[in-house]
GROMACS .gro file of C-alpha atoms in nm:
model
  450
    1MET     CA    1   0.423  -1.419   0.201
    2ALA     CA    2   0.149  -1.588   0.015
    3VAL     CA    3   0.101  -1.925  -0.139
    4MET     CA    4  -0.221  -2.088  -0.268
    5ALA     CA    5  -0.123  -2.049  -0.634
    6HIS     CA    6  -0.222  -1.684  -0.647
    7SER     CA    7  -0.013  -1.472  -0.877
    8VAL     CA    8   0.101  -1.187  -0.656
    9VAL     CA    9   0.429  -1.119  -0.479
   10TRP     CA   10   0.536  -1.452  -0.323
   11HIS     CA   11   0.501  -1.616  -0.667
   12THR     CA   12   0.646  -1.342  -0.886
   13LYS     CA   13   0.985  -1.273  -1.034
   14ALA     CA   14   1.126  -0.922  -1.060
   15VAL     CA   15   1.446  -0.722  -1.048
   16VAL     CA   16   1.435  -0.555  -0.708
   17LYS     CA   17   1.581  -0.218  -0.627
   18LEU     CA   18   1.626  -0.003  -0.318
   19ILE     CA   19   1.325   0.218  -0.259
   20PRO     CA   20   1.365   0.580  -0.158
   21SER     CA   21   1.271   0.688   0.191
   22ARG     CA   22   0.905   0.772   0.217
   23THR     CA   23   0.622   0.825   0.459
   24ILE     CA   24   0.372   0.540   0.483
   25THR     CA   25   0.026   0.587   0.625
   26SER     CA   26   0.017   0.296   0.868
   27CYS     CA   27  -0.291   0.089   0.946
   28ILE     CA   28  -0.131  -0.048   1.263
   29GLY     CA   29  -0.361  -0.012   1.557
   30LYS     CA   30  -0.679   0.028   1.355
   31THR     CA   31  -0.933  -0.243   1.408
   32CYS     CA   32  -1.143  -0.374   1.124
   33SER     CA   33  -1.434  -0.536   1.302
   34ARG     CA   34  -1.678  -0.257   1.217
   35ALA     CA   35  -1.955  -0.351   0.979
   36LEU     CA   36  -1.975  -0.193   0.637
   37THR     CA   37  -2.198   0.107   0.618
   38SER     CA   38  -2.321  -0.003   0.278
   39GLY     CA   39  -2.148  -0.262   0.064
   40VAL     CA   40  -2.401  -0.224  -0.214
   41ALA     CA   41  -2.359   0.150  -0.218
   42ALA     CA   42  -1.990   0.106  -0.288
   43ASN     CA   43  -2.085  -0.088  -0.598
   44THR     CA   44  -2.365   0.119  -0.742
   45SER     CA   45  -2.301   0.475  -0.629
   46THR     CA   46  -2.194   0.730  -0.888
   47SER     CA   47  -2.065   0.972  -0.624
   48SER     CA   48  -1.703   1.085  -0.625
   49SER     CA   49  -1.624   0.881  -0.312
   50PHE     CA   50  -1.744   0.580  -0.115
   51GLU     CA   51  -1.727   0.463   0.243
   52LEU     CA   52  -1.555   0.149   0.364
   53LEU     CA   53  -1.491   0.056   0.728
   54GLY     CA   54  -1.591   0.403   0.840
   55GLN     CA   55  -1.351   0.584   0.606
   56ASP     CA   56  -1.427   0.783   0.290
   57TYR     CA   57  -1.214   0.716  -0.017
   58PRO     CA   58  -1.222   0.931  -0.333
   59ARG     CA   59  -1.284   0.746  -0.657
   60ASP     CA   60  -1.049   0.776  -0.954
   61ASP     CA   61  -0.958   0.584  -1.269
   62TYR     CA   62  -0.816   0.296  -1.061
   63THR     CA   63  -1.130   0.232  -0.853
   64ASN     CA   64  -1.251  -0.123  -0.926
   65LEU     CA   65  -1.400  -0.233  -0.592
   66LYS     CA   66  -1.753  -0.371  -0.620
   67GLY     CA   67  -2.029  -0.470  -0.379
   68LYS     CA   68  -1.967  -0.847  -0.380
   69ILE     CA   69  -1.619  -0.789  -0.246
   70THR     CA   70  -1.699  -0.506  -0.004
   71SER     CA   71  -1.959  -0.733   0.157
   72LYS     CA   72  -1.673  -0.964   0.261
   73VAL     CA   73  -1.456  -0.690   0.414
   74GLY     CA   74  -1.469  -0.697   0.792
   75LYS     CA   75  -1.602  -1.055   0.815
   76ASN     CA   76  -1.271  -1.172   0.967
   77LEU     CA   77  -1.340  -1.544   0.935
   78HIS     CA   78  -1.004  -1.614   1.100
   79ASN     CA   79  -1.135  -1.456   1.421
   80GLN     CA   80  -1.472  -1.636   1.429
   81ARG     CA   81  -1.453  -1.897   1.701
   82ASN     CA   82  -1.487  -2.259   1.583
   83HIS     CA   83  -1.448  -2.162   1.218
   84PRO     CA   84  -1.190  -2.389   1.046
   85LEU     CA   85  -0.968  -2.088   0.963
   86TRP     CA   86  -0.983  -1.976   1.327
   87LEU     CA   87  -0.892  -2.329   1.431
   88ILE     CA   88  -0.584  -2.338   1.207
   89LYS     CA   89  -0.480  -1.990   1.322
   90GLU     CA   90  -0.515  -2.080   1.690
   91ARG     CA   91  -0.315  -2.401   1.649
   92ILE     CA   92  -0.029  -2.215   1.482
   93LYS     CA   93  -0.042  -1.932   1.736
   94ASP     CA   94  -0.041  -2.175   2.027
   95HIS     CA   95   0.256  -2.360   1.876
   96PHE     CA   96   0.462  -2.041   1.845
   97TYR     CA   97   0.367  -1.927   2.194
   98LYS     CA   98   0.488  -2.255   2.344
   99GLN     CA   99   0.798  -2.306   2.130
  100TYR     CA  100   0.947  -1.958   2.151
  101ILE     CA  101   0.975  -1.793   2.492
  102GLY     CA  102   1.145  -1.460   2.555
  103ARG     CA  103   1.388  -1.383   2.837
  104SER     CA  104   1.104  -1.253   3.056
  105GLY     CA  105   0.916  -1.583   3.023
  106THR     CA  106   0.651  -1.441   2.788
  107PRO     CA  107   0.595  -1.552   2.426
  108LEU     CA  108   0.863  -1.420   2.191
  109PHE     CA  109   0.621  -1.373   1.896
  110SER     CA  110   0.345  -1.115   1.909
  111VAL     CA  111   0.029  -1.185   1.705
  112HIS     CA  112  -0.155  -0.924   1.499
  113ASP     CA  113  -0.483  -1.057   1.359
  114ASN     CA  114  -0.700  -0.746   1.336
  115LEU     CA  115  -0.502  -0.501   1.123
  116CYS     CA  116  -0.697  -0.301   0.867
  117PRO     CA  117  -0.718  -0.469   0.523
  118VAL     CA  118  -0.716  -0.127   0.352
  119VAL     CA  119  -0.352  -0.035   0.290
  120THR     CA  120  -0.161   0.207   0.073
  121THR     CA  121   0.010   0.098  -0.246
  122GLU     CA  122   0.335   0.194  -0.073
  123GLN     CA  123   0.266  -0.061   0.201
  124ASN     CA  124   0.155  -0.332  -0.041
  125PHE     CA  125   0.434  -0.288  -0.297
  126ASP     CA  126   0.701  -0.021  -0.242
  127SER     CA  127   0.787  -0.122   0.115
  128LEU     CA  128   0.860  -0.472  -0.016
  129LEU     CA  129   1.097  -0.354  -0.290
  130ILE     CA  130   0.850  -0.432  -0.569
  131PRO     CA  131   0.930  -0.210  -0.872
  132PRO     CA  132   0.672   0.037  -1.010
  133ASP     CA  133   0.639  -0.159  -1.337
  134HIS     CA  134   0.604  -0.499  -1.176
  135PRO     CA  135   0.309  -0.702  -1.316
  136SER     CA  136   0.179  -0.782  -0.965
  137ARG     CA  137   0.063  -0.418  -0.940
  138LYS     CA  138  -0.179  -0.451  -1.232
  139LYS     CA  139  -0.527  -0.312  -1.184
  140GLY     CA  140  -0.664  -0.633  -1.331
  141ASP     CA  141  -0.510  -0.842  -1.051
  142ASN     CA  142  -0.592  -0.627  -0.745
  143TYR     CA  143  -0.879  -0.445  -0.576
  144TYR     CA  144  -0.807  -0.073  -0.578
  145LEU     CA  145  -1.007   0.185  -0.388
  146ASN     CA  146  -0.811   0.446  -0.580
  147ARG     CA  147  -0.455   0.490  -0.701
  148ARG     CA  148  -0.322   0.529  -0.346
  149HIS     CA  149  -0.537   0.282  -0.149
  150MET     CA  150  -0.623  -0.084  -0.204
  151LEU     CA  151  -0.735  -0.397  -0.028
  152ARG     CA  152  -0.413  -0.571   0.074
  153ALA     CA  153  -0.303  -0.844  -0.164
  154HIS     CA  154  -0.098  -1.014   0.109
  155THR     CA  155  -0.026  -0.985   0.479
  156SER     CA  156   0.330  -0.885   0.387
  157ALA     CA  157   0.184  -0.535   0.341
  158HIS     CA  158   0.226  -0.489   0.719
  159GLN     CA  159   0.579  -0.623   0.743
  160TRP     CA  160   0.767  -0.292   0.706
  161ASP     CA  161   0.544  -0.108   0.954
  162LEU     CA  162   0.578  -0.374   1.223
  163VAL     CA  163   0.955  -0.392   1.189
  164HIS     CA  164   0.966  -0.011   1.191
  165SER     CA  165   0.767  -0.012   1.517
  166GLY     CA  166   1.050  -0.205   1.683
  167LEU     CA  167   0.918  -0.563   1.672
  168ASP     CA  168   1.170  -0.842   1.615
  169ALA     CA  169   0.934  -1.143   1.611
  170PHE     CA  170   0.569  -1.138   1.503
  171LEU     CA  171   0.287  -1.317   1.323
  172VAL     CA  172   0.031  -1.132   1.110
  173VAL     CA  173  -0.300  -1.297   1.020
  174GLY     CA  174  -0.567  -1.150   0.798
  175ASP     CA  175  -0.792  -1.154   0.495
  176VAL     CA  176  -0.628  -1.068   0.162
  177TYR     CA  177  -0.783  -0.985  -0.175
  178ARG     CA  178  -0.692  -1.070  -0.534
  179ARG     CA  179  -0.880  -1.084  -0.860
  180ASP     CA  180  -0.833  -1.432  -0.997
  181GLU     CA  181  -0.980  -1.724  -1.187
  182ILE     CA  182  -1.289  -1.910  -1.066
  183ASP     CA  183  -1.261  -2.271  -0.953
  184SER     CA  184  -1.277  -2.482  -0.637
  185SER     CA  185  -0.942  -2.362  -0.500
  186HIS     CA  186  -0.953  -1.990  -0.593
  187TYR     CA  187  -1.157  -1.717  -0.430
  188PRO     CA  188  -1.115  -1.337  -0.440
  189VAL     CA  189  -1.083  -1.328  -0.060
  190PHE     CA  190  -0.861  -1.566   0.134
  191HIS     CA  191  -0.654  -1.561   0.451
  192GLN     CA  192  -0.282  -1.560   0.516
  193MET     CA  193  -0.036  -1.579   0.801
  194GLU     CA  194   0.294  -1.393   0.787
  195GLY     CA  195   0.584  -1.466   1.020
  196VAL     CA  196   0.900  -1.257   1.076
  197ARG     CA  197   1.196  -1.302   1.309
  198LEU     CA  198   1.500  -1.074   1.335
  199PHE     CA  199   1.832  -1.156   1.504
  200SER     CA  200   2.113  -0.942   1.641
  201GLY     CA  201   2.467  -1.075   1.611
  202TYR     CA  202   2.464  -1.176   1.977
  203GLU     CA  203   2.136  -1.368   1.944
  204LEU     CA  204   2.253  -1.553   1.634
  205PHE     CA  205   2.601  -1.652   1.747
  206LYS     CA  206   2.566  -1.683   2.127
  207ASP     CA  207   2.537  -2.064   2.121
  208VAL     CA  208   2.807  -2.112   1.857
  209GLN     CA  209   3.157  -2.212   1.967
  210ASP     CA  210   3.386  -1.911   1.919
  211GLY     CA  211   3.077  -1.717   1.813
  212GLU     CA  212   3.241  -1.388   1.903
  213CYS     CA  213   3.467  -1.436   1.601
  214TYR     CA  214   3.178  -1.422   1.355
  215GLN     CA  215   2.996  -1.123   1.207
  216LEU     CA  216   2.656  -1.071   1.048
  217PHE     CA  217   2.778  -0.856   0.764
  218GLU     CA  218   3.055  -0.833   0.510
  219GLN     CA  219   3.113  -0.670   0.172
  220SER     CA  220   3.110  -0.931  -0.102
  221SER     CA  221   2.915  -1.027  -0.412
  222ARG     CA  222   2.557  -1.148  -0.425
  223THR     CA  223   2.535  -1.517  -0.511
  224GLN     CA  224   2.249  -1.764  -0.533
  225HIS     CA  225   2.320  -1.854  -0.169
  226LYS     CA  226   2.351  -1.510  -0.004
  227GLN     CA  227   2.305  -1.135  -0.031
  228GLU     CA  228   2.609  -0.914  -0.079
  229GLN     CA  229   2.585  -0.768   0.275
  230HIS     CA  230   2.557  -1.101   0.459
  231SER     CA  231   2.832  -1.327   0.585
  232MET     CA  232   2.792  -1.691   0.486
  233GLU     CA  233   2.801  -1.796   0.853
  234ALA     CA  234   2.508  -1.567   0.937
  235VAL     CA  235   2.303  -1.679   0.637
  236LYS     CA  236   2.348  -2.047   0.717
  237LEU     CA  237   2.243  -2.000   1.079
  238VAL     CA  238   1.935  -1.792   0.984
  239GLU     CA  239   1.840  -2.045   0.716
  240PHE     CA  240   1.878  -2.328   0.967
  241SER     CA  241   1.658  -2.140   1.218
  242LEU     CA  242   1.393  -2.076   0.952
  243LYS     CA  243   1.373  -2.431   0.822
  244LYS     CA  244   1.379  -2.577   1.172
  245ALA     CA  245   1.093  -2.349   1.282
  246LEU     CA  246   0.878  -2.435   0.980
  247THR     CA  247   0.953  -2.808   0.999
  248LYS     CA  248   0.837  -2.806   1.362
  249LEU     CA  249   0.524  -2.614   1.262
  250VAL     CA  250   0.405  -2.848   0.986
  251THR     CA  251   0.492  -3.152   1.198
  252HIS     CA  252   0.274  -3.004   1.472
  253LEU     CA  253  -0.013  -2.960   1.223
  254PHE     CA  254   0.017  -3.281   1.021
  255GLY     CA  255   0.182  -3.522   1.266
  256GLU     CA  256   0.511  -3.709   1.292
  257GLY     CA  257   0.664  -3.894   0.998
  258LEU     CA  258   0.587  -3.617   0.750
  259GLU     CA  259   0.810  -3.606   0.440
  260ILE     CA  260   0.932  -3.252   0.366
  261ARG     CA  261   1.141  -3.109   0.086
  262TRP     CA  262   1.269  -2.758   0.010
  263VAL     CA  263   1.260  -2.604  -0.336
  264ASP     CA  264   1.469  -2.300  -0.431
  265CYS     CA  265   1.257  -2.017  -0.570
  266TYR     CA  266   1.243  -1.637  -0.605
  267PHE     CA  267   1.056  -1.366  -0.415
  268PRO     CA  268   1.120  -0.992  -0.444
  269PHE     CA  269   1.179  -0.939  -0.071
  270THR     CA  270   1.381  -1.246   0.034
  271HIS     CA  271   1.708  -1.400  -0.085
  272PRO     CA  272   1.774  -1.686  -0.081
  273SER     CA  273   1.411  -1.798  -0.102
  274PHE     CA  274   1.246  -2.137  -0.060
  275GLU     CA  275   0.914  -2.313  -0.091
  276MET     CA  276   0.826  -2.599   0.141
  277GLU     CA  277   0.655  -2.903  -0.006
  278ILE     CA  278   0.508  -3.188   0.196
  279ARG     CA  279   0.421  -3.537   0.081
  280PHE     CA  280   0.057  -3.582   0.170
  281GLN     CA  281  -0.159  -3.875   0.057
  282GLY     CA  282   0.105  -3.975  -0.196
  283GLU     CA  283   0.151  -3.632  -0.358
  284TRP     CA  284   0.398  -3.347  -0.312
  285MET     CA  285   0.213  -3.026  -0.227
  286GLU     CA  286   0.349  -2.676  -0.174
  287VAL     CA  287   0.235  -2.530   0.159
  288LEU     CA  288   0.435  -2.211   0.214
  289GLY     CA  289   0.700  -1.968   0.090
  290CYS     CA  290   0.989  -1.829   0.295
  291GLY     CA  291   1.340  -1.688   0.285
  292ILE     CA  292   1.610  -1.462   0.428
  293MET     CA  293   1.471  -1.108   0.435
  294GLU     CA  294   1.626  -0.857   0.196
  295GLN     CA  295   1.865  -0.651   0.407
  296ARG     CA  296   1.757  -0.335   0.225
  297LEU     CA  297   1.403  -0.387   0.354
  298ILE     CA  298   1.523  -0.436   0.712
  299GLU     CA  299   1.753  -0.134   0.699
  300SER     CA  300   1.485   0.092   0.544
  301ALA     CA  301   1.252  -0.002   0.832
  302GLY     CA  302   1.514   0.111   1.085
  303ALA     CA  303   1.620  -0.228   1.223
  304HIS     CA  304   1.991  -0.161   1.175
  305GLY     CA  305   2.242  -0.430   1.263
  306LYS     CA  306   1.990  -0.716   1.238
  307ILE     CA  307   1.925  -1.001   0.997
  308GLY     CA  308   1.606  -1.203   0.969
  309TRP     CA  309   1.376  -1.453   0.807
  310ALA     CA  310   1.015  -1.436   0.693
  311PHE     CA  311   0.753  -1.687   0.582
  312GLY     CA  312   0.397  -1.680   0.455
  313LEU     CA  313   0.125  -1.942   0.428
  314GLY     CA  314  -0.238  -1.962   0.320
  315LEU     CA  315  -0.483  -2.073   0.587
  316GLU     CA  316  -0.738  -2.204   0.336
  317ARG     CA  317  -0.470  -2.413   0.169
  318LEU     CA  318  -0.373  -2.576   0.498
  319ALA     CA  319  -0.735  -2.630   0.602
  320MET     CA  320  -0.830  -2.783   0.267
  321ILE     CA  321  -0.540  -3.028   0.295
  322LEU     CA  322  -0.582  -3.110   0.664
  323TYR     CA  323  -0.960  -3.149   0.662
  324GLN     CA  324  -1.004  -3.249   0.294
  325ILE     CA  325  -1.243  -2.962   0.229
  326PRO     CA  326  -1.317  -2.987  -0.144
  327ASP     CA  327  -1.438  -2.634  -0.228
  328ILE     CA  328  -1.300  -2.301  -0.106
  329ARG     CA  329  -1.650  -2.148  -0.110
  330LEU     CA  330  -1.739  -2.363   0.189
  331PHE     CA  331  -1.534  -2.137   0.417
  332TRP     CA  332  -1.797  -1.867   0.360
  333SER     CA  333  -2.090  -2.100   0.422
  334GLU     CA  334  -2.326  -2.039   0.712
  335ASP     CA  335  -2.461  -2.393   0.685
  336GLU     CA  336  -2.452  -2.548   1.034
  337ARG     CA  337  -2.373  -2.887   0.880
  338PHE     CA  338  -2.037  -2.741   0.783
  339LEU     CA  339  -1.961  -2.512   1.076
  340ASN     CA  340  -2.065  -2.754   1.352
  341GLN     CA  341  -1.795  -2.997   1.245
  342PHE     CA  342  -1.534  -2.754   1.377
  343CYS     CA  343  -1.686  -2.696   1.721
  344VAL     CA  344  -1.414  -2.858   1.931
  345ASP     CA  345  -1.341  -2.878   2.303
  346HIS     CA  346  -0.969  -2.821   2.243
  347ILE     CA  347  -0.791  -2.668   1.943
  348ASP     CA  348  -0.573  -2.978   1.892
  349GLN     CA  349  -0.874  -3.209   1.884
  350LYS     CA  350  -0.875  -3.412   1.563
  351VAL     CA  351  -1.145  -3.310   1.315
  352GLN     CA  352  -1.265  -3.552   1.048
  353PHE     CA  353  -1.457  -3.344   0.797
  354GLN     CA  354  -1.765  -3.510   0.652
  355ALA     CA  355  -1.849  -3.387   0.305
  356LEU     CA  356  -2.189  -3.231   0.257
  357SER     CA  357  -2.427  -3.374   0.000
  358LYS     CA  358  -2.314  -3.234  -0.333
  359PHE     CA  359  -2.601  -3.082  -0.522
  360PRO     CA  360  -2.605  -3.121  -0.902
  361PRO     CA  361  -2.431  -2.858  -1.116
  362LEU     CA  362  -2.584  -2.668  -1.406
  363THR     CA  363  -2.363  -2.547  -1.690
  364ASN     CA  364  -2.415  -2.275  -1.949
  365ASP     CA  365  -2.179  -2.146  -2.217
  366ILE     CA  366  -2.131  -1.784  -2.315
  367SER     CA  367  -1.954  -1.668  -2.634
  368PHE     CA  368  -1.864  -1.318  -2.747
  369TRP     CA  369  -1.630  -1.120  -2.970
  370LEU     CA  370  -1.365  -0.935  -2.773
  371PRO     CA  371  -1.320  -0.558  -2.801
  372THR     CA  372  -1.008  -0.447  -2.989
  373GLU     CA  373  -0.830  -0.363  -2.662
  374GLY     CA  374  -0.871  -0.348  -2.285
  375PHE     CA  375  -1.021  -0.695  -2.223
  376SER     CA  376  -0.878  -0.936  -1.964
  377ASP     CA  377  -1.002  -1.273  -1.839
  378ASN     CA  378  -0.997  -1.142  -1.481
  379ASP     CA  379  -1.240  -0.865  -1.577
  380PHE     CA  380  -1.487  -1.127  -1.700
  381TYR     CA  381  -1.436  -1.347  -1.394
  382GLU     CA  382  -1.495  -1.048  -1.170
  383LEU     CA  383  -1.815  -0.959  -1.357
  384VAL     CA  384  -1.942  -1.318  -1.316
  385ARG     CA  385  -1.861  -1.316  -0.944
  386ASN     CA  386  -2.028  -0.980  -0.894
  387ILE     CA  387  -2.353  -1.103  -1.050
  388ALA     CA  388  -2.371  -1.467  -0.943
  389GLY     CA  389  -2.154  -1.464  -0.630
  390ASP     CA  390  -2.096  -1.802  -0.469
  391LEU     CA  391  -2.349  -1.972  -0.697
  392VAL     CA  392  -2.066  -1.998  -0.951
  393GLU     CA  393  -1.843  -2.298  -0.898
  394LYS     CA  394  -1.615  -2.265  -1.198
  395VAL     CA  395  -1.555  -2.064  -1.516
  396VAL     CA  396  -1.338  -2.218  -1.789
  397LEU     CA  397  -1.230  -2.078  -2.125
  398ILE     CA  398  -1.317  -2.369  -2.353
  399ASP     CA  399  -1.264  -2.217  -2.698
  400GLN     CA  400  -1.085  -1.930  -2.873
  401PHE     CA  401  -1.142  -1.841  -3.237
  402THR     CA  402  -0.990  -1.576  -3.462
  403HIS     CA  403  -1.199  -1.479  -3.764
  404PRO     CA  404  -0.988  -1.534  -4.079
  405THR     CA  405  -1.121  -1.220  -4.249
  406THR     CA  406  -1.182  -0.963  -3.974
  407SER     CA  407  -0.917  -1.095  -3.729
  408LYS     CA  408  -1.173  -1.048  -3.452
  409VAL     CA  409  -1.120  -1.281  -3.158
  410SER     CA  410  -1.399  -1.480  -2.998
  411HIS     CA  411  -1.395  -1.643  -2.653
  412CYS     CA  412  -1.631  -1.911  -2.530
  413TYR     CA  413  -1.653  -1.970  -2.153
  414ARG     CA  414  -1.829  -2.254  -1.975
  415VAL     CA  415  -1.990  -2.137  -1.650
  416THR     CA  416  -2.072  -2.403  -1.389
  417TYR     CA  417  -2.335  -2.308  -1.133
  418ARG     CA  418  -2.384  -2.503  -0.811
  419HIS     CA  419  -2.542  -2.401  -0.480
  420MET     CA  420  -2.359  -2.531  -0.174
  421GLU     CA  421  -2.678  -2.596   0.025
  422ARG     CA  422  -2.961  -2.676  -0.217
  423THR     CA  423  -3.044  -2.763  -0.578
  424LEU     CA  424  -3.053  -2.473  -0.822
  425THR     CA  425  -3.338  -2.452  -1.072
  426GLN     CA  426  -3.297  -2.396  -1.444
  427ASP     CA  427  -3.501  -2.074  -1.416
  428GLU     CA  428  -3.264  -1.933  -1.151
  429VAL     CA  429  -2.960  -2.010  -1.364
  430ARG     CA  430  -3.124  -1.876  -1.680
  431LEU     CA  431  -3.183  -1.539  -1.514
  432LEU     CA  432  -2.827  -1.522  -1.379
  433HIS     CA  433  -2.677  -1.619  -1.714
  434ALA     CA  434  -2.886  -1.359  -1.900
  435ALA     CA  435  -2.768  -1.093  -1.654
  436ILE     CA  436  -2.405  -1.195  -1.717
  437GLN     CA  437  -2.455  -1.171  -2.093
  438THR     CA  438  -2.612  -0.827  -2.069
  439SER     CA  439  -2.349  -0.694  -1.830
  440ALA     CA  440  -2.061  -0.830  -2.040
  441VAL     CA  441  -2.186  -0.626  -2.335
  442HIS     CA  442  -2.241  -0.306  -2.138
  443GLU     CA  443  -1.943  -0.321  -1.900
  444LEU     CA  444  -1.672  -0.501  -2.098
  445GLY     CA  445  -1.758  -0.378  -2.448
  446VAL     CA  446  -1.786  -0.727  -2.596
  447GLU     CA  447  -2.013  -0.821  -2.886
  448GLY     CA  448  -2.241  -1.105  -2.791
  449ARG     CA  449  -2.274  -1.433  -2.980
  450PHE     CA  450  -2.564  -1.544  -2.762
   0.00000   0.00000   0.00000
């Protein structure tokens, strides 16, 4: 369940439908801490397959994974002690462990933070009731190893498998991958936390007066407030549990006196669905998405006779708000001036982030005529990232022009370069920009106006 203004799944609208039964190759139990055998090889090799995390994957017409991205796979920033993403994860995990205790006195929620980021398209889409023609499946928005395997676009890709394994309450934390625009708040790799809790009728109604008179399910019509299978009493109690749990969580992270509001929204795998916004430093900011899980998803995973909620949040988003970190690239920095600020004696110790000296930017424009078909902005952004990596701070489309005679379309992009730890030279940027121009012609089929 992802936020952070990325355009997949938790921010999409679609007509959902019941998926047929199918076999999913599960990644549960696989660890992903092994180093890449060769990230560069995955980018440059012309062989019919490539290796990632110790597995061979055949290439096909959907393969679009390049070396700059494969070099990030297996880094697991959320598991690196005293990294800001680790710190956020540990604070949330500790909160859930202390707030929710099972009957045996152990934590109710299990935590899964080392599941393999390579998943099947069935796990990433079909298991979540996302239709085959849904735009979130587009090759231009995702990183595909081939038509069947991809880097997960969200931690929700593990939801069906974990419910199917018999778990009723769990958190999933991991790195997720999406092709996207380039600016200070977007990066092709970021980190999410997914939370799920299921209830039996007894668990939901046991503390309600005359609770034995109520039922989880009924046959009625779907409305904006409930699914057709759910009783209104059950939905209201699950919604109350969800909003109470998330209100406690953000209060734990941000402190008492926090203003919170709920906004109705749409997600393919929950109904009703909500986004939480908090008022922080005078502005309303969205921090997470959540909702009542689609009963069809729960039933298909084998958890019959239960109802549940799910939520998803972006760790970078929370960290950038809490610590006022201005640029998402900083999370990948190995600069000790950044990392040492998060070396704490206790996970709830207050951290006051001190901004690093900001080195001057250098900007260059690039203009070209688009091919007649097959061009997308994300393809160009991905090409820029693959060549210049984290030296690129931002790419903005500043002009579009259609030739009155030929009807050819021209785009002009402004590329801002800035190193996070030193000053870039004009010669360095000139070489990078020339490489981008050359690659755009050869790889994207554009006609340069350089």
